[in-house]
Coordinates of N, CA and C in Angstrom, one line a residue:
M1 N 190.1 -123.2 -45.9 CA 188.8 -123.5 -46.4 C 188.0 -124.2 -45.4
K2 N 186.7 -123.7 -45.3 CA 185.8 -124.3 -44.3 C 185.0 -125.4 -45.0
E3 N 184.8 -126.5 -44.3 CA 184.0 -127.6 -44.9 C 183.1 -128.2 -43.8
I4 N 181.8 -128.2 -44.1 CA 180.8 -128.9 -43.2 C 180.7 -130.3 -43.5
I5 N 180.8 -131.2 -42.5 CA 180.8 -132.6 -42.7 C 179.6 -133.2 -41.9
H6 N 178.7 -133.9 -42.6 CA 177.6 -134.6 -41.9 C 178.2 -135.9 -41.5
V7 N 178.3 -136.1 -40.2 CA 179.1 -137.2 -39.6 C 178.5 -138.6 -39.9
T8 N 179.3 -139.4 -40.5 CA 178.9 -140.8 -40.8 C 179.8 -141.9 -40.2
T9 N 181.0 -141.4 -39.8 CA 182.0 -142.4 -39.3 C 182.3 -142.2 -37.8
Q10 N 182.8 -143.2 -37.2 CA 183.2 -143.1 -35.8 C 184.3 -142.1 -35.6
Q11 N 185.2 -142.1 -36.6 CA 186.4 -141.1 -36.5 C 185.9 -139.7 -36.5
Q12 N 184.9 -139.4 -37.4 CA 184.3 -138.0 -37.4 C 183.6 -137.7 -36.1
L13 N 182.9 -138.7 -35.6 CA 182.2 -138.5 -34.3 C 183.2 -138.3 -33.2
N14 N 184.3 -139.0 -33.2 CA 185.3 -138.8 -32.1 C 185.9 -137.4 -32.2
Q15 N 186.0 -136.8 -33.4 CA 186.5 -135.4 -33.5 C 185.4 -134.5 -32.9
C16 N 184.2 -134.7 -33.1 CA 183.1 -133.9 -32.5 C 183.2 -134.0 -31.0
L17 N 183.4 -135.2 -30.5 CA 183.4 -135.4 -29.0 C 184.7 -134.7 -28.4
D18 N 185.8 -134.8 -29.2 CA 187.0 -134.1 -28.7 C 186.8 -132.6 -28.5
I19 N 186.1 -132.0 -29.5 CA 185.8 -130.5 -29.4 C 184.9 -130.3 -28.2
R20 N 183.9 -131.1 -28.1 CA 182.9 -130.8 -27.0 C 183.6 -131.0 -25.6
K21 N 184.5 -132.0 -25.5 CA 185.2 -132.2 -24.2 C 186.1 -131.0 -23.9
E22 N 186.8 -130.5 -25.0 CA 187.6 -129.3 -24.8 C 186.8 -128.1 -24.3
V23 N 185.7 -127.9 -25.0 CA 184.9 -126.7 -24.7 C 184.1 -126.8 -23.4
F24 N 183.3 -127.9 -23.3 CA 182.4 -128.0 -22.2 C 183.0 -128.6 -21.0
V25 N 183.8 -129.7 -21.1 CA 184.3 -130.4 -19.9 C 185.5 -129.6 -19.4
H26 N 186.5 -129.2 -20.2 CA 187.7 -128.6 -19.7 C 187.5 -127.1 -19.5
E27 N 187.0 -126.4 -20.5 CA 186.8 -124.9 -20.3 C 185.7 -124.6 -19.3
Q28 N 184.5 -125.2 -19.5 CA 183.3 -124.8 -18.7 C 183.1 -125.7 -17.5
Q29 N 183.9 -126.7 -17.3 CA 183.9 -127.6 -16.1 C 182.6 -128.4 -16.0
V30 N 182.0 -128.7 -17.2 CA 180.8 -129.6 -17.2 C 181.3 -131.0 -16.9
D31 N 180.6 -131.8 -16.1 CA 180.9 -133.2 -15.8 C 180.8 -134.0 -17.1
E32 N 181.8 -134.7 -17.5 CA 181.8 -135.5 -18.7 C 180.6 -136.4 -18.8
S33 N 180.1 -136.9 -17.6 CA 178.9 -137.9 -17.6 C 177.7 -137.1 -18.0
L34 N 177.6 -135.8 -17.9 CA 176.5 -135.0 -18.3 C 176.6 -134.6 -19.8
E35 N 177.9 -134.5 -20.2 CA 178.1 -134.0 -21.6 C 177.9 -135.1 -22.7
I36 N 178.5 -136.3 -22.4 CA 178.4 -137.4 -23.4 C 177.2 -138.3 -23.0
D37 N 176.3 -138.5 -23.9 CA 175.2 -139.3 -23.6 C 174.9 -140.4 -24.7
E38 N 173.7 -141.0 -24.6 CA 173.4 -142.1 -25.5 C 173.3 -141.6 -27.0
F39 N 173.1 -140.3 -27.2 CA 173.0 -139.8 -28.6 C 174.4 -139.6 -29.2
D40 N 175.4 -140.0 -28.4 CA 176.8 -139.9 -28.9 C 177.4 -141.3 -29.0
D41 N 176.6 -142.4 -28.9 CA 177.1 -143.7 -28.9 C 177.6 -144.1 -30.3
S42 N 177.0 -143.6 -31.4 CA 177.4 -143.9 -32.7 C 177.0 -142.8 -33.6
P43 N 177.5 -142.7 -34.8 CA 177.2 -141.7 -35.8 C 175.7 -141.7 -36.2
Q44 N 175.0 -142.9 -35.9 CA 173.6 -143.0 -36.3 C 172.7 -142.7 -35.1
A45 N 173.2 -142.5 -33.9 CA 172.4 -142.2 -32.8 C 171.6 -140.9 -32.9
C46 N 172.2 -139.9 -33.5 CA 171.5 -138.7 -33.9 C 172.3 -138.0 -35.0
S47 N 171.9 -136.8 -35.4 CA 172.6 -136.2 -36.5 C 173.7 -135.2 -36.0
H48 N 174.9 -135.5 -36.3 CA 176.0 -134.6 -35.9 C 176.6 -134.0 -37.1
V49 N 177.1 -132.7 -36.9 CA 177.9 -132.1 -38.0 C 179.2 -131.6 -37.4
L50 N 180.2 -131.6 -38.3 CA 181.5 -131.2 -37.9 C 182.0 -130.1 -38.9
L51 N 182.6 -129.1 -38.4 CA 183.2 -128.1 -39.3 C 184.7 -128.2 -39.2
Q52 N 185.3 -128.4 -40.4 CA 186.7 -128.5 -40.5 C 187.2 -127.2 -41.2
E53 N 188.3 -126.7 -40.8 CA 188.9 -125.5 -41.4 C 190.3 -125.9 -41.7
D54 N 190.6 -125.9 -43.0 CA 192.0 -126.3 -43.5 C 192.3 -127.7 -43.0
G55 N 191.2 -128.6 -43.0 CA 191.4 -130.0 -42.6 C 191.4 -130.3 -41.1
L56 N 191.3 -129.2 -40.3 CA 191.3 -129.4 -38.8 C 189.9 -129.2 -38.2
P57 N 189.5 -130.1 -37.3 CA 188.2 -130.0 -36.7 C 188.1 -128.8 -35.8
V58 N 187.2 -127.8 -36.0 CA 187.1 -126.6 -35.2 C 185.8 -126.4 -34.5
A59 N 184.7 -127.0 -35.0 CA 183.4 -126.8 -34.4 C 182.5 -128.0 -34.7
T60 N 181.4 -128.1 -33.8 CA 180.5 -129.2 -33.9 C 179.1 -128.8 -33.4
G61 N 178.2 -129.6 -33.7 CA 176.8 -129.5 -33.2 C 176.1 -130.8 -33.5
R62 N 174.9 -131.0 -32.9 CA 174.1 -132.1 -33.2 C 172.6 -131.7 -33.1
M63 N 171.8 -132.6 -33.6 CA 170.3 -132.3 -33.5 C 169.6 -133.6 -33.4
R64 N 168.4 -133.6 -32.8 CA 167.6 -134.7 -32.8 C 166.1 -134.3 -32.7
P65 N 165.2 -135.1 -33.2 CA 163.8 -134.8 -33.2 C 163.3 -134.4 -31.7
Y66 N 162.5 -133.4 -31.6 CA 162.0 -132.9 -30.3 C 160.5 -133.1 -30.3
K67 N 159.8 -132.6 -31.3 CA 158.4 -132.8 -31.5 C 158.2 -133.1 -33.0
E68 N 157.0 -133.4 -33.4 CA 156.7 -133.8 -34.8 C 157.3 -132.8 -35.8
D69 N 157.1 -131.5 -35.4 CA 157.5 -130.4 -36.3 C 158.8 -129.7 -35.9
T70 N 159.4 -130.1 -34.8 CA 160.5 -129.4 -34.2 C 161.8 -130.3 -34.0
M71 N 162.9 -129.8 -34.5 CA 164.2 -130.4 -34.3 C 164.9 -129.6 -33.2
K72 N 165.6 -130.3 -32.3 CA 166.3 -129.7 -31.2 C 167.8 -129.7 -31.5
L73 N 168.4 -128.5 -31.6 CA 169.8 -128.4 -31.8 C 170.5 -128.4 -30.4
Q74 N 171.6 -129.2 -30.3 CA 172.3 -129.3 -29.1 C 173.8 -129.4 -29.3
R75 N 174.5 -129.2 -28.1 CA 176.0 -129.4 -28.1 C 176.8 -128.6 -29.1
I76 N 176.4 -127.4 -29.4 CA 177.1 -126.6 -30.3 C 178.3 -126.0 -29.6
A77 N 179.5 -126.4 -30.2 CA 180.7 -126.0 -29.6 C 181.8 -125.6 -30.6
V78 N 182.5 -124.5 -30.3 CA 183.5 -124.0 -31.2 C 184.8 -123.9 -30.4
R79 N 185.9 -124.4 -30.9 CA 187.2 -124.3 -30.3 C 187.6 -122.8 -30.2
K80 N 188.3 -122.5 -29.1 CA 188.7 -121.1 -28.8 C 189.3 -120.4 -30.1
P81 N 190.3 -120.9 -30.7 CA 190.9 -120.2 -31.8 C 189.9 -119.9 -33.0
A82 N 188.8 -120.6 -33.1 CA 187.9 -120.4 -34.2 C 186.7 -119.5 -33.8
R83 N 186.6 -119.1 -32.6 CA 185.5 -118.2 -32.1 C 185.6 -116.9 -32.8
G84 N 184.5 -116.4 -33.2 CA 184.4 -115.0 -33.9 C 184.8 -115.1 -35.4
T85 N 184.9 -116.3 -35.9 CA 185.2 -116.5 -37.3 C 184.0 -116.9 -38.2
G86 N 182.9 -117.1 -37.6 CA 181.7 -117.6 -38.3 C 181.5 -119.1 -38.2
A87 N 182.4 -119.7 -37.4 CA 182.3 -121.2 -37.3 C 181.0 -121.6 -36.6
G88 N 180.6 -120.9 -35.5 CA 179.4 -121.3 -34.8 C 178.1 -121.1 -35.7
K89 N 178.1 -119.9 -36.4 CA 177.0 -119.6 -37.4 C 177.0 -120.7 -38.4
A90 N 178.1 -121.2 -39.0 CA 178.1 -122.2 -40.0 C 177.5 -123.5 -39.5
I91 N 177.8 -123.9 -38.2 CA 177.3 -125.1 -37.6 C 175.7 -125.0 -37.5
V92 N 175.3 -123.8 -37.0 CA 173.8 -123.7 -36.8 C 173.1 -123.7 -38.1
L93 N 173.6 -123.0 -39.1 CA 173.0 -122.9 -40.4 C 173.0 -124.3 -41.1
A94 N 174.0 -125.1 -40.9 CA 174.1 -126.4 -41.5 C 173.0 -127.3 -40.8
L95 N 172.9 -127.2 -39.5 CA 171.9 -128.0 -38.8 C 170.4 -127.6 -39.2
E96 N 170.2 -126.3 -39.3 CA 168.9 -125.8 -39.8 C 168.6 -126.3 -41.2
E97 N 169.5 -126.2 -42.0 CA 169.3 -126.6 -43.4 C 168.9 -128.1 -43.5
E98 N 169.6 -128.9 -42.7 CA 169.3 -130.3 -42.7 C 167.9 -130.6 -42.1
A99 N 167.6 -129.9 -41.0 CA 166.3 -130.0 -40.4 C 165.2 -129.6 -41.4
R100 N 165.4 -128.5 -42.1 CA 164.4 -128.1 -43.1 C 164.3 -129.1 -44.3
R101 N 165.4 -129.6 -44.7 CA 165.5 -130.6 -45.8 C 164.6 -131.8 -45.5
I102 N 164.7 -132.3 -44.2 CA 164.0 -133.5 -43.9 C 162.5 -133.2 -43.3
G103 N 162.1 -131.9 -43.4 CA 160.7 -131.6 -43.2 C 160.3 -131.0 -41.9
Y104 N 161.3 -130.5 -41.1 CA 160.9 -129.9 -39.9 C 160.6 -128.4 -40.1
A105 N 159.7 -127.8 -39.3 CA 159.2 -126.4 -39.5 C 160.0 -125.5 -38.5
Y106 N 160.5 -126.1 -37.4 CA 161.1 -125.3 -36.3 C 162.4 -125.9 -35.8
T107 N 163.2 -125.1 -35.3 CA 164.4 -125.6 -34.5 C 164.2 -125.0 -33.1
L108 N 164.7 -125.7 -32.2 CA 164.6 -125.3 -30.8 C 166.0 -125.6 -30.2
L109 N 166.4 -124.7 -29.2 CA 167.7 -125.0 -28.6 C 167.7 -124.4 -27.2
D110 N 168.5 -124.9 -26.3 CA 168.7 -124.4 -25.0 C 170.1 -123.7 -25.0
A111 N 170.1 -122.4 -25.0 CA 171.3 -121.6 -25.2 C 171.9 -121.2 -23.8
Q112 N 173.2 -121.2 -23.7 CA 173.8 -120.6 -22.5 C 173.5 -119.1 -22.6
C113 N 173.2 -118.5 -21.5 CA 172.7 -117.1 -21.5 C 173.8 -116.2 -22.2
Q114 N 175.0 -116.5 -22.0 CA 176.1 -115.7 -22.6 C 176.0 -115.8 -24.2
A115 N 175.4 -116.9 -24.7 CA 175.3 -117.0 -26.1 C 173.9 -116.6 -26.7
E116 N 173.0 -116.1 -25.8 CA 171.7 -115.7 -26.3 C 171.8 -114.6 -27.4
P117 N 172.6 -113.6 -27.3 CA 172.7 -112.6 -28.4 C 173.1 -113.2 -29.7
F118 N 174.0 -114.1 -29.7 CA 174.5 -114.8 -30.9 C 173.3 -115.5 -31.6
Y119 N 172.5 -116.2 -30.8 CA 171.3 -116.9 -31.4 C 170.2 -115.9 -31.9
I120 N 170.1 -114.8 -31.2 CA 169.1 -113.7 -31.6 C 169.5 -113.2 -33.0
K121 N 170.8 -113.0 -33.2 CA 171.3 -112.5 -34.5 C 170.9 -113.5 -35.6
L122 N 170.8 -114.8 -35.2 CA 170.5 -115.9 -36.2 C 169.0 -116.1 -36.4
G123 N 168.2 -115.3 -35.7 CA 166.8 -115.4 -35.9 C 166.0 -116.1 -34.8
Y124 N 166.7 -116.5 -33.8 CA 166.0 -117.2 -32.7 C 165.3 -116.2 -31.7
T125 N 164.2 -116.7 -31.1 CA 163.4 -115.9 -30.2 C 163.5 -116.7 -28.9
T126 N 163.7 -116.0 -27.8 CA 163.7 -116.6 -26.4 C 162.3 -117.0 -26.1
V127 N 162.0 -118.2 -25.7 CA 160.7 -118.7 -25.4 C 160.5 -119.1 -24.0
S128 N 161.6 -119.3 -23.2 CA 161.4 -119.7 -21.8 C 161.1 -118.4 -21.0
P129 N 160.2 -118.6 -20.0 CA 159.8 -117.4 -19.2 C 161.0 -116.9 -18.3
E130 N 161.9 -117.8 -18.0 CA 163.0 -117.4 -17.1 C 164.2 -118.3 -17.4
T131 N 165.4 -117.9 -16.9 CA 166.5 -118.8 -17.1 C 166.4 -120.0 -16.3
F132 N 167.2 -121.0 -16.7 CA 167.2 -122.3 -15.9 C 168.6 -122.8 -16.0
L133 N 169.0 -123.7 -15.1 CA 170.3 -124.2 -15.0 C 170.4 -125.6 -15.8
D134 N 171.4 -125.7 -16.6 CA 171.7 -127.0 -17.2 C 173.2 -127.2 -17.0
A135 N 173.5 -128.3 -16.3 CA 174.9 -128.6 -15.9 C 175.5 -127.4 -15.1
G136 N 174.7 -126.8 -14.3 CA 175.1 -125.7 -13.5 C 175.3 -124.4 -14.2
I137 N 174.9 -124.3 -15.5 CA 175.2 -123.1 -16.3 C 173.8 -122.5 -16.7
P138 N 173.6 -121.2 -16.5 CA 172.3 -120.6 -16.8 C 172.0 -120.6 -18.3
H139 N 170.8 -121.1 -18.7 CA 170.4 -121.2 -20.1 C 169.0 -120.6 -20.3
V140 N 168.7 -120.3 -21.5 CA 167.3 -120.0 -21.9 C 166.9 -120.9 -23.1
R141 N 165.7 -121.1 -23.2 CA 165.2 -121.9 -24.4 C 164.8 -120.9 -25.5
M142 N 165.2 -121.3 -26.7 CA 165.0 -120.4 -27.9 C 164.5 -121.2 -29.1
K143 N 163.7 -120.6 -29.9 CA 163.0 -121.3 -31.0 C 163.1 -120.4 -32.3
K144 N 163.1 -121.1 -33.4 CA 163.1 -120.4 -34.7 C 162.3 -121.1 -35.7
Q145 N 161.5 -120.4 -36.5 CA 160.7 -121.0 -37.6 C 161.7 -121.1 -38.8
L146 N 161.7 -122.3 -39.4 CA 162.6 -122.5 -40.5 C 162.0 -122.0 -41.8

């Protein structure tokens, strides 16, 4: 059974950080000092979500205000065994739903180029004129009207 958790405790936040370290730091070789930032200091620093499947943490994402009408989705990560199961989609939809609930009209994200088709399927449009590097990985900026 899949369950989306809106993170409120340090233990839940630590589970999110563990997923991100596994995916970004270990798999993709992103420097941990670039991956973990001030928005990870506490569950209140920004809005994190955690997807658990059968009680095990499998995916995470976070969001924070970008502009008055736009929420920025960040750090969306899915553990290898859960890829292709809808876990990433569940995280994105949960973040969008929360952004819409609190009054945002748009979501924005910087997608790794290899994930661009995934986000297009979820209704995102590429808005950056060209790719750019983030932590040494090619990205594009994408936006969606909620």
